[in-house]
Short mmCIF file of C-alpha atoms and ligand atoms in Angstrom, two decimals:
data_model
loop_
_atom_site.label_atom_id
_atom_site.label_comp_id
_atom_site.label_asym_id
_atom_site.label_seq_id
_atom_site.Cartn_x
_atom_site.Cartn_y
_atom_site.Cartn_z
CA MET V 13 -21.22 -26.25 31.48
CA ASN V 14 -18.72 -29.08 31.22
CA ALA V 15 -18.84 -29.88 27.48
CA THR V 16 -18.10 -27.62 24.49
CA ARG V 17 -18.50 -27.81 20.68
CA THR V 18 -15.29 -27.38 18.48
CA ILE V 19 -14.94 -26.87 14.81
CA ASN V 20 -12.04 -28.92 13.40
CA LEU V 21 -10.31 -29.15 10.05
CA LYS V 22 -11.64 -32.25 8.61
CA ASN V 23 -9.79 -32.37 5.22
CA ARG V 24 -7.15 -30.21 3.73
CA PRO V 25 -9.05 -28.48 0.95
CA THR V 26 -8.14 -28.80 -2.73
CA GLY V 27 -8.84 -25.59 -4.42
CA LYS V 28 -11.84 -23.58 -2.85
CA PRO V 29 -12.52 -24.84 0.66
CA GLU V 30 -16.09 -26.30 1.30
CA LEU V 31 -18.25 -26.94 4.28
CA LYS V 32 -17.29 -30.59 4.05
CA ASP V 33 -13.68 -29.61 5.00
CA PHE V 34 -14.92 -28.75 8.49
CA ASP V 35 -16.55 -30.90 11.18
CA PHE V 36 -18.06 -30.19 14.60
CA THR V 37 -17.20 -32.34 17.64
CA THR V 38 -18.25 -32.10 21.27
CA SER V 39 -15.68 -32.71 24.07
CA GLU V 40 -15.22 -32.34 27.79
CA ILE V 41 -13.87 -29.00 29.10
CA PRO V 42 -10.72 -29.79 31.11
CA GLU V 43 -10.21 -28.63 34.75
CA LEU V 44 -8.72 -25.20 35.10
CA LYS V 45 -5.15 -25.09 36.21
CA GLU V 46 -3.02 -22.16 37.76
CA GLY V 47 -2.27 -19.61 35.05
CA GLU V 48 -5.33 -20.56 32.99
CA VAL V 49 -8.72 -18.97 32.33
CA LEU V 50 -12.12 -20.46 31.24
CA LEU V 51 -13.32 -18.48 28.25
CA LYS V 52 -16.66 -18.21 26.53
CA SER V 53 -16.18 -17.07 22.86
CA GLU V 54 -18.03 -13.93 21.84
CA TYR V 55 -16.78 -12.76 18.43
CA VAL V 56 -14.79 -14.98 16.05
CA SER V 57 -12.66 -13.52 13.28
CA VAL V 58 -12.52 -15.30 9.89
CA ASP V 59 -9.75 -14.27 7.70
CA PRO V 60 -8.50 -15.14 4.15
CA TYR V 61 -5.08 -16.10 5.58
CA LEU V 62 -6.60 -19.02 7.36
CA ARG V 63 -6.84 -20.62 3.96
CA GLY V 64 -2.97 -20.92 3.85
CA ARG V 65 -3.00 -22.65 7.19
CA MET V 66 -5.36 -25.30 5.85
CA SER V 67 -2.73 -26.48 3.39
CA ASP V 68 0.24 -28.61 4.31
CA ALA V 69 2.69 -26.02 3.03
CA PRO V 70 5.40 -24.00 4.75
CA SER V 71 4.38 -20.49 5.45
CA TYR V 72 4.81 -17.71 8.10
CA ILE V 73 2.46 -19.69 10.49
CA ALA V 74 2.23 -23.49 11.06
CA PRO V 75 -0.43 -25.27 9.21
CA PHE V 76 -3.54 -26.45 11.05
CA GLU V 77 -3.55 -30.18 11.77
CA VAL V 78 -6.19 -32.42 10.34
CA GLY V 79 -8.67 -33.47 12.94
CA LYS V 80 -7.80 -30.59 15.25
CA ALA V 81 -9.55 -27.34 16.04
CA ILE V 82 -9.06 -24.22 13.81
CA GLU V 83 -7.61 -21.17 15.44
CA SER V 84 -8.13 -17.46 14.77
CA GLY V 85 -8.52 -14.13 16.56
CA ILE V 86 -11.32 -14.38 18.99
CA ILE V 87 -12.77 -12.03 21.64
CA ALA V 88 -14.00 -13.98 24.69
CA GLU V 89 -15.34 -13.32 27.99
CA VAL V 90 -13.63 -14.77 31.15
CA ILE V 91 -15.99 -17.04 32.98
CA GLU V 92 -13.48 -18.23 35.60
CA SER V 93 -9.80 -17.23 36.24
CA LYS V 94 -6.87 -18.94 37.98
CA ASP V 95 -4.57 -16.18 36.80
CA ASP V 96 -3.95 -12.89 38.70
CA ASN V 97 -4.19 -10.76 35.60
CA PHE V 98 -7.74 -11.72 34.65
CA SER V 99 -11.00 -11.77 36.55
CA LYS V 100 -14.51 -13.09 35.83
CA GLY V 101 -16.26 -10.67 33.50
CA ASP V 102 -13.16 -9.46 31.73
CA HIS V 103 -13.23 -9.48 27.90
CA VAL V 104 -10.02 -10.68 26.25
CA SER V 105 -8.58 -10.90 22.78
CA GLY V 106 -6.22 -13.74 21.60
CA ALA V 107 -5.38 -16.38 19.02
CA LEU V 108 -8.03 -18.98 20.29
CA LEU V 109 -9.63 -22.10 19.07
CA TRP V 110 -12.96 -22.34 17.36
CA LYS V 111 -14.74 -23.68 20.54
CA GLU V 112 -17.80 -22.24 22.26
CA THR V 113 -15.98 -22.55 25.50
CA GLN V 114 -12.26 -23.26 26.14
CA VAL V 115 -9.55 -23.30 28.74
CA ALA V 116 -6.69 -21.04 27.59
CA ASN V 117 -3.26 -20.18 29.03
CA ALA V 118 -3.61 -16.51 30.25
CA LYS V 119 -0.22 -15.65 28.62
CA GLY V 120 -0.87 -14.25 25.19
CA LEU V 121 -4.28 -12.93 26.09
CA MET V 122 -4.95 -9.20 26.05
CA LYS V 123 -7.69 -7.39 27.95
CA VAL V 124 -10.10 -5.37 25.70
CA ASP V 125 -12.42 -2.65 27.02
CA PRO V 126 -16.00 -2.76 25.74
CA ASP V 127 -16.47 0.91 27.04
CA LYS V 128 -13.70 2.15 24.71
CA ALA V 129 -14.85 0.38 21.48
CA PRO V 130 -17.38 -2.19 20.47
CA LEU V 131 -15.80 -5.60 21.11
CA SER V 132 -15.81 -6.62 17.50
CA ALA V 133 -13.61 -3.73 16.62
CA TYR V 134 -10.74 -5.31 18.45
CA LEU V 135 -10.72 -7.97 15.66
CA GLY V 136 -10.86 -5.38 12.91
CA ILE V 137 -10.01 -1.75 12.92
CA LEU V 138 -8.19 -1.87 16.35
CA GLY V 139 -6.95 -5.49 15.74
CA MET V 140 -4.98 -7.44 13.13
CA THR V 141 -6.51 -5.97 10.06
CA GLY V 142 -6.28 -2.39 11.11
CA LEU V 143 -2.58 -2.88 12.13
CA THR V 144 -1.99 -4.63 8.77
CA ALA V 145 -3.42 -1.48 6.98
CA TYR V 146 -1.52 1.03 9.04
CA LEU V 147 1.89 -0.71 9.23
CA GLY V 148 1.78 -2.14 5.68
CA LEU V 149 1.09 1.31 4.20
CA THR V 150 3.44 3.27 6.40
CA GLU V 151 6.40 0.95 6.83
CA ILE V 152 6.50 -0.43 3.21
CA GLY V 153 4.58 2.08 1.14
CA LYS V 154 6.28 5.13 2.66
CA PRO V 155 3.51 7.37 1.17
CA LYS V 156 4.20 10.98 0.55
CA GLU V 157 1.62 13.71 0.51
CA GLY V 158 0.20 14.33 -3.06
CA GLU V 159 1.15 10.79 -4.37
CA THR V 160 -1.47 8.35 -5.90
CA LEU V 161 -2.32 5.24 -3.71
CA LEU V 162 -4.04 2.41 -5.41
CA VAL V 163 -5.60 -0.31 -3.18
CA SER V 164 -6.93 -3.69 -4.21
CA GLY V 165 -9.55 -5.54 -2.16
CA ALA V 166 -10.39 -2.09 -1.19
CA ALA V 167 -13.75 -2.68 0.45
CA GLY V 168 -12.50 -5.36 2.78
CA ALA V 169 -11.22 -5.13 6.25
CA VAL V 170 -7.67 -4.12 5.42
CA GLY V 171 -8.35 -2.26 2.16
CA SER V 172 -11.03 0.08 3.55
CA VAL V 173 -8.63 1.16 6.32
CA VAL V 174 -5.67 1.60 3.90
CA GLY V 175 -7.61 4.00 1.79
CA GLN V 176 -8.70 6.16 4.71
CA ILE V 177 -5.25 6.34 6.04
CA GLY V 178 -4.10 7.34 2.61
CA LYS V 179 -6.59 10.17 2.64
CA ILE V 180 -5.47 11.22 6.19
CA LEU V 181 -1.83 11.31 4.88
CA GLY V 182 -2.88 13.50 2.05
CA LEU V 183 -2.80 11.19 -0.92
CA LYS V 184 -5.08 10.64 -3.93
CA VAL V 185 -6.76 7.27 -3.28
CA VAL V 186 -8.20 4.81 -5.82
CA GLY V 187 -9.75 1.52 -4.91
CA ILE V 188 -10.63 -1.70 -6.72
CA ALA V 189 -13.43 -3.83 -5.59
CA GLY V 190 -15.84 -6.44 -6.84
CA THR V 191 -19.31 -4.78 -6.92
CA ASP V 192 -20.85 -1.41 -7.73
CA GLU V 193 -22.25 -1.30 -4.25
CA LYS V 194 -18.78 -1.75 -2.89
CA VAL V 195 -17.36 0.89 -5.14
CA ASP V 196 -20.10 3.39 -4.05
CA LEU V 197 -19.20 2.56 -0.36
CA LEU V 198 -15.50 3.37 -1.01
CA LYS V 199 -16.44 6.76 -2.11
CA SER V 200 -19.43 7.57 0.13
CA LYS V 201 -18.09 6.14 3.46
CA PHE V 202 -14.33 5.58 3.20
CA SER V 203 -13.30 8.88 1.39
CA PHE V 204 -11.72 7.21 -1.65
CA ASP V 205 -11.54 9.58 -4.60
CA GLU V 206 -12.26 6.92 -7.22
CA GLY V 207 -13.31 3.34 -7.46
CA ILE V 208 -13.09 0.54 -10.00
CA ASN V 209 -15.37 -2.53 -10.19
CA TYR V 210 -12.96 -5.24 -11.56
CA ASN V 211 -15.96 -7.57 -12.26
CA THR V 212 -17.61 -5.27 -14.75
CA THR V 213 -14.38 -3.56 -16.18
CA GLU V 214 -13.18 -5.14 -19.42
CA ASN V 215 -9.79 -3.56 -19.54
CA MET V 216 -8.40 -3.02 -16.02
CA ARG V 217 -5.13 -1.53 -17.45
CA GLU V 218 -7.07 1.32 -19.11
CA ALA V 219 -9.47 1.72 -16.28
CA ILE V 220 -6.47 2.15 -13.83
CA ALA V 221 -4.89 4.67 -16.14
CA LYS V 222 -8.08 6.64 -16.33
CA ALA V 223 -8.58 6.57 -12.56
CA CYS V 224 -4.89 7.33 -11.87
CA PRO V 225 -4.06 10.01 -14.53
CA ASP V 226 -0.63 10.77 -12.75
CA GLY V 227 0.20 7.03 -12.48
CA VAL V 228 0.44 4.82 -9.35
CA ASP V 229 2.94 5.67 -6.75
CA VAL V 230 1.97 3.24 -4.07
CA TYR V 231 0.06 -0.01 -4.75
CA PHE V 232 -1.39 -1.80 -1.61
CA ASP V 233 -2.01 -5.22 -3.09
CA ASN V 234 -4.51 -7.47 -1.24
CA VAL V 235 -5.45 -9.65 -4.19
CA GLY V 236 -2.57 -10.41 -6.61
CA GLY V 237 -3.20 -12.09 -9.94
CA GLU V 238 -4.55 -10.37 -13.03
CA ILE V 239 -5.69 -7.24 -11.23
CA SER V 240 -2.10 -6.69 -9.97
CA GLU V 241 -0.73 -7.45 -13.44
CA ALA V 242 -2.75 -4.65 -14.84
CA VAL V 243 -1.33 -2.31 -12.15
CA LEU V 244 2.17 -2.91 -13.36
CA PHE V 245 1.39 -1.04 -16.67
CA ASN V 246 0.59 2.05 -14.59
CA ILE V 247 3.38 2.31 -11.93
CA ASN V 248 5.43 5.41 -11.62
CA LYS V 249 9.15 5.78 -11.29
CA PHE V 250 10.26 4.84 -7.67
CA SER V 251 6.80 3.39 -6.97
CA ARG V 252 6.30 1.03 -4.15
CA THR V 253 4.02 -2.05 -4.01
CA ILE V 254 3.08 -3.60 -0.65
CA ASN V 255 2.37 -7.30 -1.25
CA CYS V 256 -0.01 -7.71 1.65
CA GLY V 257 -2.22 -10.55 0.34
CA ALA V 258 -3.05 -12.57 -2.83
CA ILE V 259 -6.49 -13.83 -2.27
CA SER V 260 -7.08 -14.47 -5.99
CA GLN V 261 -4.39 -17.06 -5.79
CA TYR V 262 -5.05 -18.82 -2.48
CA ASN V 263 -7.21 -21.53 -3.92
CA ASN V 264 -5.02 -22.26 -6.90
CA THR V 265 -4.29 -25.94 -7.52
CA GLU V 266 -1.57 -25.22 -10.16
CA LEU V 267 1.09 -22.63 -10.61
CA PRO V 268 -0.43 -19.77 -12.56
CA LYS V 269 0.91 -18.41 -15.83
CA SER V 270 1.68 -14.81 -15.04
CA ILE V 271 3.66 -11.99 -16.75
CA SER V 272 7.11 -11.37 -15.64
CA VAL V 273 7.29 -8.33 -13.14
CA GLN V 274 11.06 -7.67 -13.47
CA PRO V 275 10.97 -5.57 -16.65
CA PHE V 276 8.24 -3.39 -15.16
CA LEU V 277 10.30 -2.87 -11.91
CA VAL V 278 13.46 -2.30 -13.69
CA LYS V 279 12.12 0.33 -16.00
CA LYS V 280 10.50 2.23 -13.19
CA SER V 281 13.11 1.71 -10.49
CA SER V 282 10.14 0.37 -8.60
CA SER V 283 10.03 -1.95 -5.60
CA MET V 284 7.75 -4.68 -4.37
CA GLN V 285 7.94 -6.00 -0.83
CA GLY V 286 6.10 -8.75 0.99
CA PHE V 287 4.53 -7.70 4.29
CA VAL V 288 3.47 -9.84 7.30
CA VAL V 289 1.85 -7.83 10.16
CA PHE V 290 3.22 -10.35 12.73
CA ASP V 291 6.87 -9.24 11.82
CA TYR V 292 6.07 -5.81 13.24
CA ALA V 293 4.93 -6.86 16.71
CA ASP V 294 7.06 -4.21 18.41
CA LYS V 295 5.13 -1.58 16.44
CA HIS V 296 1.67 -2.95 17.36
CA PRO V 297 0.98 -0.92 20.54
CA ALA V 298 1.83 2.39 18.92
CA GLY V 299 -0.15 1.28 15.87
CA VAL V 300 -3.21 0.58 17.97
CA LYS V 301 -2.85 3.99 19.69
CA GLN V 302 -2.73 5.79 16.32
CA LEU V 303 -5.74 3.94 15.02
CA THR V 304 -7.72 4.65 18.24
CA ASP V 305 -6.80 8.34 18.13
CA TRP V 306 -7.92 8.62 14.52
CA LEU V 307 -11.15 6.66 15.33
CA ASN V 308 -11.88 8.92 18.25
CA GLU V 309 -11.03 12.12 16.17
CA GLY V 310 -13.62 10.87 13.58
CA LYS V 311 -10.92 10.59 10.88
CA LEU V 312 -11.44 6.86 10.50
CA THR V 313 -14.62 4.89 10.29
CA TYR V 314 -15.28 1.12 9.64
CA THR V 315 -17.80 -1.31 8.48
CA GLU V 316 -18.31 -4.94 9.61
CA THR V 317 -20.25 -7.90 8.23
CA ILE V 318 -21.44 -9.59 11.30
CA ARG V 319 -22.84 -13.26 10.99
CA GLU V 320 -24.56 -14.87 13.97
CA GLY V 321 -23.99 -18.30 15.50
CA PHE V 322 -21.21 -20.80 16.12
CA ASP V 323 -22.62 -23.17 13.39
CA ASN V 324 -22.14 -20.34 10.86
CA ILE V 325 -18.36 -19.79 11.28
CA PRO V 326 -17.23 -21.99 8.44
CA GLN V 327 -19.73 -20.44 6.02
CA ALA V 328 -18.65 -17.07 7.02
CA PHE V 329 -14.99 -17.93 6.27
CA LEU V 330 -16.04 -19.51 2.83
CA ASP V 331 -18.02 -16.34 1.87
CA LEU V 332 -14.72 -14.20 2.02
CA PHE V 333 -13.76 -15.94 -1.22
CA GLU V 334 -17.16 -14.89 -2.74
CA GLY V 335 -16.75 -11.30 -1.80
CA LYS V 336 -19.80 -11.48 0.39
CA ASN V 337 -18.24 -9.17 3.15
CA LYS V 338 -17.98 -5.46 3.36
CA GLY V 339 -15.31 -4.43 5.85
CA LYS V 340 -14.31 -6.90 8.52
CA MET V 341 -16.22 -10.28 8.60
CA VAL V 342 -16.77 -11.50 12.12
CA VAL V 343 -19.12 -14.13 13.56
CA LYS V 344 -21.05 -13.19 16.86
CA LEU V 345 -21.79 -16.08 19.14
P1 NDP L 163 -11.34 -8.85 3.07
O1 NDP L 163 -12.18 -8.21 4.20
O2 NDP L 163 -10.70 -7.88 2.06
O3 NDP L 163 -12.15 -10.08 2.43
C1 NDP L 163 -11.73 -10.61 1.30
C2 NDP L 163 -12.11 -9.91 0.03
O4 NDP L 163 -11.32 -10.29 -0.99
C3 NDP L 163 -13.59 -10.24 -0.47
O5 NDP L 163 -14.57 -9.55 0.13
C4 NDP L 163 -13.48 -10.00 -1.93
O6 NDP L 163 -13.87 -8.64 -2.29
C5 NDP L 163 -11.99 -10.12 -2.25
N1 NDP L 163 -11.75 -11.24 -3.11
C6 NDP L 163 -12.14 -12.52 -2.92
N2 NDP L 163 -11.75 -13.35 -3.96
C7 NDP L 163 -11.06 -12.49 -4.80
C8 NDP L 163 -10.51 -12.74 -6.12
N3 NDP L 163 -10.44 -13.96 -6.61
N4 NDP L 163 -9.95 -11.60 -6.67
C9 NDP L 163 -10.09 -10.33 -6.27
N5 NDP L 163 -10.63 -10.18 -4.97
C10 NDP L 163 -11.14 -11.21 -4.32
O7 NDP L 163 -10.01 -9.60 3.83
P2 NDP L 163 -8.98 -8.98 4.67
O8 NDP L 163 -9.04 -7.43 4.55
O9 NDP L 163 -8.97 -9.67 6.00
O10 NDP L 163 -7.65 -9.27 3.90
C11 NDP L 163 -7.25 -8.79 2.67
C12 NDP L 163 -5.94 -9.39 2.13
O11 NDP L 163 -4.94 -9.03 3.10
C13 NDP L 163 -6.05 -10.97 2.09
O12 NDP L 163 -5.33 -11.21 0.93
C14 NDP L 163 -5.36 -11.37 3.32
O13 NDP L 163 -4.79 -12.57 3.13
C15 NDP L 163 -4.32 -10.29 3.46
N6 NDP L 163 -3.82 -10.16 4.87
C16 NDP L 163 -2.50 -10.16 5.08
C17 NDP L 163 -1.92 -9.81 6.21
C18 NDP L 163 -0.50 -9.83 6.30
O14 NDP L 163 0.09 -9.64 7.44
N7 NDP L 163 0.28 -9.89 5.25
C19 NDP L 163 -2.80 -9.66 7.41
C20 NDP L 163 -4.18 -9.65 7.18
C21 NDP L 163 -4.68 -9.84 5.86
P3 NDP L 163 -14.41 -8.18 -3.72
O15 NDP L 163 -15.93 -8.26 -3.68
O16 NDP L 163 -13.74 -6.77 -3.87
O17 NDP L 163 -13.81 -9.22 -4.68
#
């Protein structure tokens, strides 16, 4: 095995990314040096935030380079090791390249145990999206028992965990998602009290008021845009909004016309705060422990949408913008 396939960013997308924005190349695998490991990719995470890295715009992570491999969270098996901390047969998690096989510096890789949880879970509930849900809600949302928590993007990887943690902490939890099937899932599997399908609801402002009769105390925002504008009409005094994501805006080609949030925030002494999970790296180990405990105690559950095959990674990524996933979207190689 001395050559590997790679998926590169071919063009910076304008608007919605398309398959033509990616290309596949084959290249030699370099010799392994001291401190490096040879890895075979097993599960590849596709995430909405990768869209931001495809544009040449400043953000909290550097943009991808055109003509170079895309990088995301990957679970891989160690095939060969020249690092004392890793042995052949270990499974690791890390920010790795979209390659079938790759040589990686061992620093920055973390061993994951397939006997403790299915490998794909380390990309979702026990990985970046689980930590985003837990730390975003607790650090920024500061939820209190009895309050009402509203979650957008509720049936996705982050949202489905946010809602469950809200229930563990004793909140009333309402979720917003894009299909009736997802709304059913929120209530049947993820313990949400109420769900709203934003695609079939004509007046979101009224629907939120109906589902949250005591108003919204904590809004965990994964989507931004019109849905979040409708939420503003329903926020309570001293409410908190966690600006975790804004997927409805990621493919914009022009600045949107939106309502002004300031009067809403002033009237309700309400706060909004952006959240980036990587800023809380010191809290990740304790966060993973808490998520693992809740999972083992049966208080948390999760759903994954697993696609198969290296060739299907770009399509799996594109499908996030069509709402084709329930829970975490991963690709199994
Ligand atoms: P999801 O698993 O939620 O997948 C994306 C979902 O977004 C889709 O299934 C779809 O669900 C929904 N969606 C797509 N387009 C739109 C739209 N135009 N309007 C409303 N909803 C839409 O992804 P993640 O859980 O991984 O991420 C959720 C959000 O959190 C994203 O915005 C992401 O960028 C952000 N994020 C932020 C992090 C941080 O540190 N700040 C870390 C991780 C994620 P539906 O069918 O309901 O429309």
